[in-house]
Amino acid sequence: MNDWLRRLLFLPEQASTIARDMDSLHYFVIIVTMVGATAVAAFTLIFIVRFAAHKHREKSAAPDVRHGYTHGGIPVWLELFVFGGLLSLFILWWVIGFRQYARFVEPPPNTLQIYVTGKQWMWTFAYPNGAASNGILYVPAGRPVTLVMTSRDVIHSFFVPDFRVKRDVVPGRATTVWFEAPAAGRHHIFCTELCGVGHSTMRGEVVVLAAEEYERQLEGLERVDLGDPRASSLAAAGERVAARRGCMRCHTADGTPHIGPTFAGLYGATIPLEGGQSVIADVQYLTSSMMDPAAQLHRGFLAVMPSYQGLLSAAEVGGLVEYIRSLRDVQRAEPQSPAPQRTDVPIVTPLQPEERR
């Protein structure tokens, strides 16, 4: 039945673990909508025939005064059943859709993170081991994969029809999407946000490989260019980016407090914010903190960090996130607060020449 309905509605193959669930909701909505439309058409025809037969009446019939009936002679319970059924149907759609969204928006633990950059008019990919590819995304079969995506220029949208995943890719922000492809295969990538004259050519491909073949494929790819060909992984390259871009002037990697929060144990931690709220230090928070540090300020620290918007490449952002992620098991000093005796250390903004070397 699933395959028959998929072909009837001209849907592509179901190549991810969430694709069939997405399509099931689609089938449900389409079938109920068509049944409802047919019922409305049938009742409309009945009313036309019924009232056309009485068009020569001089006046309309008197209101129905029976208890439990409307003035038109329809049982009240029937009207309540119809309206209650429609409301229940709407709530059912919402519940199913919300459960699917909750499952889709939160990736499983320990997923493979791959960094995606959209630019006019191509996709580039950076892998945790420091490898990189253009236009072709390599993923292992049977393992959840989280894509951390950003744009170098305008808004794009990453869409893999076979996986039923689509997410906007926004400049200066990190958006994420995850999927799991259970079997090897090749699947098309499209950009579904008009991004310029070459929008229709902004295509790519997902190549799903068996685990052993995936590892061999990554070994044969070029390395991410972050200015240090010696880096053995994206996290190692990110450590050098942190030193070169001046991050370590204010942050530490060993858990000791300084002008800014330590990187040790930061990834995945609950961060108290000025104003009383809190946030999980995930990819979105870390990326946002680089681009707009004052938007979600860590409680107890001064708003002295400059914005790196436009100064860090997407690969550098990915390297920094991976570096911070690699320190998540390092013990943090609690509570996190700046060290007063060192707040007189001069802060060099990324706009000054020494930061650009």
PDB file of N, CA and C in Angstrom, residues 63-121:
ATOM      1  N   PRO A  63     -40.120  26.925  11.222  1.00  0.00           N
ATOM      2  CA  PRO A  63     -38.981  26.384  11.968  1.00  0.00           C
ATOM      3  C   PRO A  63     -39.375  25.143  12.742  1.00  0.00           C
ATOM      4  N   ASP A  64     -38.445  24.216  12.870  1.00  0.00           N
ATOM      5  CA  ASP A  64     -38.657  22.986  13.629  1.00  0.00           C
ATOM      6  C   ASP A  64     -38.517  23.327  15.115  1.00  0.00           C
ATOM      7  N   VAL A  65     -39.564  23.104  15.877  1.00  0.00           N
ATOM      8  CA  VAL A  65     -39.548  23.467  17.305  1.00  0.00           C
ATOM      9  C   VAL A  65     -39.366  22.253  18.195  1.00  0.00           C
ATOM     10  N   ARG A  66     -39.071  21.105  17.645  1.00  0.00           N
ATOM     11  CA  ARG A  66     -38.869  19.912  18.454  1.00  0.00           C
ATOM     12  C   ARG A  66     -37.622  20.050  19.325  1.00  0.00           C
ATOM     13  N   HIS A  67     -37.690  19.487  20.494  1.00  0.00           N
ATOM     14  CA  HIS A  67     -36.556  19.524  21.400  1.00  0.00           C
ATOM     15  C   HIS A  67     -35.406  18.669  20.846  1.00  0.00           C
ATOM     16  N   GLY A  68     -34.207  19.213  20.856  1.00  0.00           N
ATOM     17  CA  GLY A  68     -33.039  18.478  20.364  1.00  0.00           C
ATOM     18  C   GLY A  68     -32.830  18.602  18.878  1.00  0.00           C
ATOM     19  N   TYR A  69     -33.571  19.502  18.224  1.00  0.00           N
ATOM     20  CA  TYR A  69     -33.411  19.735  16.792  1.00  0.00           C
ATOM     21  C   TYR A  69     -33.152  21.220  16.545  1.00  0.00           C
ATOM     22  N   THR A  70     -32.409  21.507  15.479  1.00  0.00           N
ATOM     23  CA  THR A  70     -32.209  22.905  15.088  1.00  0.00           C
ATOM     24  C   THR A  70     -33.455  23.392  14.358  1.00  0.00           C
ATOM     25  N   HIS A  71     -33.535  24.688  14.088  1.00  0.00           N
ATOM     26  CA  HIS A  71     -34.681  25.244  13.370  1.00  0.00           C
ATOM     27  C   HIS A  71     -34.810  24.648  11.973  1.00  0.00           C
ATOM     28  N   GLY A  72     -33.701  24.156  11.451  1.00  0.00           N
ATOM     29  CA  GLY A  72     -33.759  23.552  10.121  1.00  0.00           C
ATOM     30  C   GLY A  72     -34.136  22.093  10.146  1.00  0.00           C
ATOM     31  N   GLY A  73     -34.341  21.523  11.325  1.00  0.00           N
ATOM     32  CA  GLY A  73     -34.758  20.138  11.429  1.00  0.00           C
ATOM     33  C   GLY A  73     -33.612  19.142  11.511  1.00  0.00           C
ATOM     34  N   ILE A  74     -32.410  19.621  11.802  1.00  0.00           N
ATOM     35  CA  ILE A  74     -31.250  18.720  11.915  1.00  0.00           C
ATOM     36  C   ILE A  74     -31.010  18.418  13.389  1.00  0.00           C
ATOM     37  N   PRO A  75     -30.799  17.169  13.769  1.00  0.00           N
ATOM     38  CA  PRO A  75     -30.536  16.838  15.174  1.00  0.00           C
ATOM     39  C   PRO A  75     -29.289  17.564  15.691  1.00  0.00           C
ATOM     40  N   VAL A  76     -29.392  18.087  16.905  1.00  0.00           N
ATOM     41  CA  VAL A  76     -28.263  18.813  17.489  1.00  0.00           C
ATOM     42  C   VAL A  76     -27.055  17.890  17.635  1.00  0.00           C
ATOM     43  N   TRP A  77     -27.319  16.623  18.012  1.00  0.00           N
ATOM     44  CA  TRP A  77     -26.183  15.705  18.199  1.00  0.00           C
ATOM     45  C   TRP A  77     -25.398  15.504  16.914  1.00  0.00           C
ATOM     46  N   LEU A  78     -26.099  15.568  15.755  1.00  0.00           N
ATOM     47  CA  LEU A  78     -25.416  15.396  14.481  1.00  0.00           C
ATOM     48  C   LEU A  78     -24.489  16.578  14.195  1.00  0.00           C
ATOM     49  N   GLU A  79     -24.982  17.785  14.484  1.00  0.00           N
ATOM     50  CA  GLU A  79     -24.127  18.963  14.283  1.00  0.00           C
ATOM     51  C   GLU A  79     -22.925  18.930  15.212  1.00  0.00           C
ATOM     52  N   LEU A  80     -23.155  18.571  16.472  1.00  0.00           N
ATOM     53  CA  LEU A  80     -22.038  18.480  17.416  1.00  0.00           C
ATOM     54  C   LEU A  80     -21.044  17.414  16.974  1.00  0.00           C
ATOM     55  N   PHE A  81     -21.557  16.305  16.449  1.00  0.00           N
ATOM     56  CA  PHE A  81     -20.674  15.237  15.974  1.00  0.00           C
ATOM     57  C   PHE A  81     -19.811  15.724  14.816  1.00  0.00           C
ATOM     58  N   VAL A  82     -20.410  16.464  13.885  1.00  0.00           N
ATOM     59  CA  VAL A  82     -19.658  16.960  12.721  1.00  0.00           C
ATOM     60  C   VAL A  82     -18.591  17.951  13.156  1.00  0.00           C
ATOM     61  N   PHE A  83     -18.990  18.954  13.958  1.00  0.00           N
ATOM     62  CA  PHE A  83     -18.012  19.962  14.379  1.00  0.00           C
ATOM     63  C   PHE A  83     -16.951  19.344  15.299  1.00  0.00           C
ATOM     64  N   GLY A  84     -17.383  18.462  16.208  1.00  0.00           N
ATOM     65  CA  GLY A  84     -16.417  17.802  17.084  1.00  0.00           C
ATOM     66  C   GLY A  84     -15.462  16.905  16.308  1.00  0.00           C
ATOM     67  N   GLY A  85     -15.986  16.237  15.283  1.00  0.00           N
ATOM     68  CA  GLY A  85     -15.132  15.391  14.456  1.00  0.00           C
ATOM     69  C   GLY A  85     -14.094  16.182  13.698  1.00  0.00           C
ATOM     70  N   LEU A  86     -14.496  17.331  13.144  1.00  0.00           N
ATOM     71  CA  LEU A  86     -13.544  18.183  12.421  1.00  0.00           C
ATOM     72  C   LEU A  86     -12.473  18.722  13.359  1.00  0.00           C
ATOM     73  N   LEU A  87     -12.888  19.151  14.558  1.00  0.00           N
ATOM     74  CA  LEU A  87     -11.914  19.653  15.529  1.00  0.00           C
ATOM     75  C   LEU A  87     -10.966  18.543  15.970  1.00  0.00           C
ATOM     76  N   SER A  88     -11.499  17.359  16.210  1.00  0.00           N
ATOM     77  CA  SER A  88     -10.658  16.227  16.617  1.00  0.00           C
ATOM     78  C   SER A  88      -9.673  15.849  15.516  1.00  0.00           C
ATOM     79  N   LEU A  89     -10.151  15.918  14.270  1.00  0.00           N
ATOM     80  CA  LEU A  89      -9.279  15.607  13.148  1.00  0.00           C
ATOM     81  C   LEU A  89      -8.132  16.604  13.061  1.00  0.00           C
ATOM     82  N   PHE A  90      -8.430  17.882  13.251  1.00  0.00           N
ATOM     83  CA  PHE A  90      -7.390  18.916  13.240  1.00  0.00           C
ATOM     84  C   PHE A  90      -6.382  18.667  14.356  1.00  0.00           C
ATOM     85  N   ILE A  91      -6.872  18.351  15.552  1.00  0.00           N
ATOM     86  CA  ILE A  91      -5.978  18.102  16.684  1.00  0.00           C
ATOM     87  C   ILE A  91      -5.123  16.857  16.416  1.00  0.00           C
ATOM     88  N   LEU A  92      -5.721  15.833  15.804  1.00  0.00           N
ATOM     89  CA  LEU A  92      -4.975  14.615  15.490  1.00  0.00           C
ATOM     90  C   LEU A  92      -3.848  14.917  14.514  1.00  0.00           C
ATOM     91  N   TRP A  93      -4.126  15.685  13.464  1.00  0.00           N
ATOM     92  CA  TRP A  93      -3.073  16.086  12.531  1.00  0.00           C
ATOM     93  C   TRP A  93      -1.961  16.824  13.259  1.00  0.00           C
ATOM     94  N   TRP A  94      -2.351  17.739  14.135  1.00  0.00           N
ATOM     95  CA  TRP A  94      -1.363  18.529  14.865  1.00  0.00           C
ATOM     96  C   TRP A  94      -0.501  17.643  15.754  1.00  0.00           C
ATOM     97  N   VAL A  95      -1.122  16.694  16.450  1.00  0.00           N
ATOM     98  CA  VAL A  95      -0.365  15.808  17.347  1.00  0.00           C
ATOM     99  C   VAL A  95       0.629  14.966  16.552  1.00  0.00           C
ATOM    100  N   ILE A  96       0.167  14.370  15.447  1.00  0.00           N
ATOM    101  CA  ILE A  96       1.061  13.547  14.628  1.00  0.00           C
ATOM    102  C   ILE A  96       2.193  14.400  14.069  1.00  0.00           C
ATOM    103  N   GLY A  97       1.846  15.572  13.535  1.00  0.00           N
ATOM    104  CA  GLY A  97       2.863  16.452  12.971  1.00  0.00           C
ATOM    105  C   GLY A  97       3.855  16.937  14.009  1.00  0.00           C
ATOM    106  N   PHE A  98       3.360  17.255  15.218  1.00  0.00           N
ATOM    107  CA  PHE A  98       4.258  17.729  16.265  1.00  0.00           C
ATOM    108  C   PHE A  98       5.215  16.631  16.703  1.00  0.00           C
ATOM    109  N   ARG A  99       4.704  15.405  16.836  1.00  0.00           N
ATOM    110  CA  ARG A  99       5.571  14.298  17.234  1.00  0.00           C
ATOM    111  C   ARG A  99       6.642  14.044  16.182  1.00  0.00           C
ATOM    112  N   GLN A 100       6.270  14.149  14.913  1.00  0.00           N
ATOM    113  CA  GLN A 100       7.264  13.992  13.853  1.00  0.00           C
ATOM    114  C   GLN A 100       8.278  15.125  13.892  1.00  0.00           C
ATOM    115  N   TYR A 101       7.802  16.338  14.120  1.00  0.00           N
ATOM    116  CA  TYR A 101       8.718  17.480  14.192  1.00  0.00           C
ATOM    117  C   TYR A 101       9.691  17.333  15.359  1.00  0.00           C
ATOM    118  N   ALA A 102       9.168  16.918  16.536  1.00  0.00           N
ATOM    119  CA  ALA A 102      10.030  16.751  17.702  1.00  0.00           C
ATOM    120  C   ALA A 102      11.093  15.692  17.448  1.00  0.00           C
ATOM    121  N   ARG A 103      10.707  14.642  16.749  1.00  0.00           N
ATOM    122  CA  ARG A 103      11.682  13.596  16.422  1.00  0.00           C
ATOM    123  C   ARG A 103      12.698  14.106  15.407  1.00  0.00           C
ATOM    124  N   PHE A 104      12.239  14.920  14.479  1.00  0.00           N
ATOM    125  CA  PHE A 104      13.086  15.372  13.388  1.00  0.00           C
ATOM    126  C   PHE A 104      14.044  16.478  13.831  1.00  0.00           C
ATOM    127  N   VAL A 105      13.598  17.358  14.709  1.00  0.00           N
ATOM    128  CA  VAL A 105      14.392  18.526  15.047  1.00  0.00           C
ATOM    129  C   VAL A 105      15.530  18.200  16.008  1.00  0.00           C
ATOM    130  N   GLU A 106      15.382  17.144  16.795  1.00  0.00           N
ATOM    131  CA  GLU A 106      16.402  16.794  17.793  1.00  0.00           C
ATOM    132  C   GLU A 106      17.176  15.569  17.327  1.00  0.00           C
ATOM    133  N   PRO A 107      18.436  15.723  16.930  1.00  0.00           N
ATOM    134  CA  PRO A 107      19.189  14.562  16.439  1.00  0.00           C
ATOM    135  C   PRO A 107      19.517  13.590  17.556  1.00  0.00           C
ATOM    136  N   PRO A 108      19.707  12.326  17.232  1.00  0.00           N
ATOM    137  CA  PRO A 108      20.118  11.351  18.244  1.00  0.00           C
ATOM    138  C   PRO A 108      21.494  11.711  18.807  1.00  0.00           C
ATOM    139  N   PRO A 109      21.840  11.203  19.983  1.00  0.00           N
ATOM    140  CA  PRO A 109      23.169  11.504  20.542  1.00  0.00           C
ATOM    141  C   PRO A 109      24.285  10.877  19.706  1.00  0.00           C
ATOM    142  N   ASN A 110      25.437  11.528  19.747  1.00  0.00           N
ATOM    143  CA  ASN A 110      26.646  11.019  19.083  1.00  0.00           C
ATOM    144  C   ASN A 110      26.471  10.835  17.583  1.00  0.00           C
ATOM    145  N   THR A 111      25.773  11.771  16.956  1.00  0.00           N
ATOM    146  CA  THR A 111      25.672  11.719  15.498  1.00  0.00           C
ATOM    147  C   THR A 111      26.980  12.203  14.871  1.00  0.00           C
ATOM    148  N   LEU A 112      27.178  11.841  13.629  1.00  0.00           N
ATOM    149  CA  LEU A 112      28.327  12.320  12.875  1.00  0.00           C
ATOM    150  C   LEU A 112      28.020  13.732  12.389  1.00  0.00           C
ATOM    151  N   GLN A 113      28.855  14.717  12.765  1.00  0.00           N
ATOM    152  CA  GLN A 113      28.629  16.099  12.357  1.00  0.00           C
ATOM    153  C   GLN A 113      29.472  16.426  11.126  1.00  0.00           C
ATOM    154  N   ILE A 114      28.810  16.950  10.116  1.00  0.00           N
ATOM    155  CA  ILE A 114      29.469  17.387   8.895  1.00  0.00           C
ATOM    156  C   ILE A 114      29.073  18.837   8.659  1.00  0.00           C
ATOM    157  N   TYR A 115      30.034  19.670   8.297  1.00  0.00           N
ATOM    158  CA  TYR A 115      29.802  21.102   8.140  1.00  0.00           C
ATOM    159  C   TYR A 115      29.588  21.423   6.659  1.00  0.00           C
ATOM    160  N   VAL A 116      28.483  22.113   6.397  1.00  0.00           N
ATOM    161  CA  VAL A 116      28.056  22.414   5.033  1.00  0.00           C
ATOM    162  C   VAL A 116      28.095  23.922   4.814  1.00  0.00           C
ATOM    163  N   THR A 117      28.654  24.332   3.699  1.00  0.00           N
ATOM    164  CA  THR A 117      28.681  25.743   3.328  1.00  0.00           C
ATOM    165  C   THR A 117      27.981  25.914   1.991  1.00  0.00           C
ATOM    166  N   GLY A 118      26.981  26.789   1.951  1.00  0.00           N
ATOM    167  CA  GLY A 118      26.322  27.120   0.705  1.00  0.00           C
ATOM    168  C   GLY A 118      26.855  28.441   0.181  1.00  0.00           C
ATOM    169  N   LYS A 119      27.154  28.500  -1.084  1.00  0.00           N
ATOM    170  CA  LYS A 119      27.602  29.746  -1.701  1.00  0.00           C
ATOM    171  C   LYS A 119      27.192  29.714  -3.165  1.00  0.00           C
ATOM    172  N   GLN A 120      27.063  30.872  -3.765  1.00  0.00           N
ATOM    173  CA  GLN A 120      26.633  30.947  -5.156  1.00  0.00           C
ATOM    174  C   GLN A 120      27.714  30.347  -6.079  1.00  0.00           C
ATOM    175  N   TRP A 121      27.450  29.213  -6.688  1.00  0.00           N
ATOM    176  CA  TRP A 121      26.246  28.394  -6.617  1.00  0.00           C
ATOM    177  C   TRP A 121      26.702  26.951  -6.469  1.00  0.00           C
TER     178      TRP A 121
END
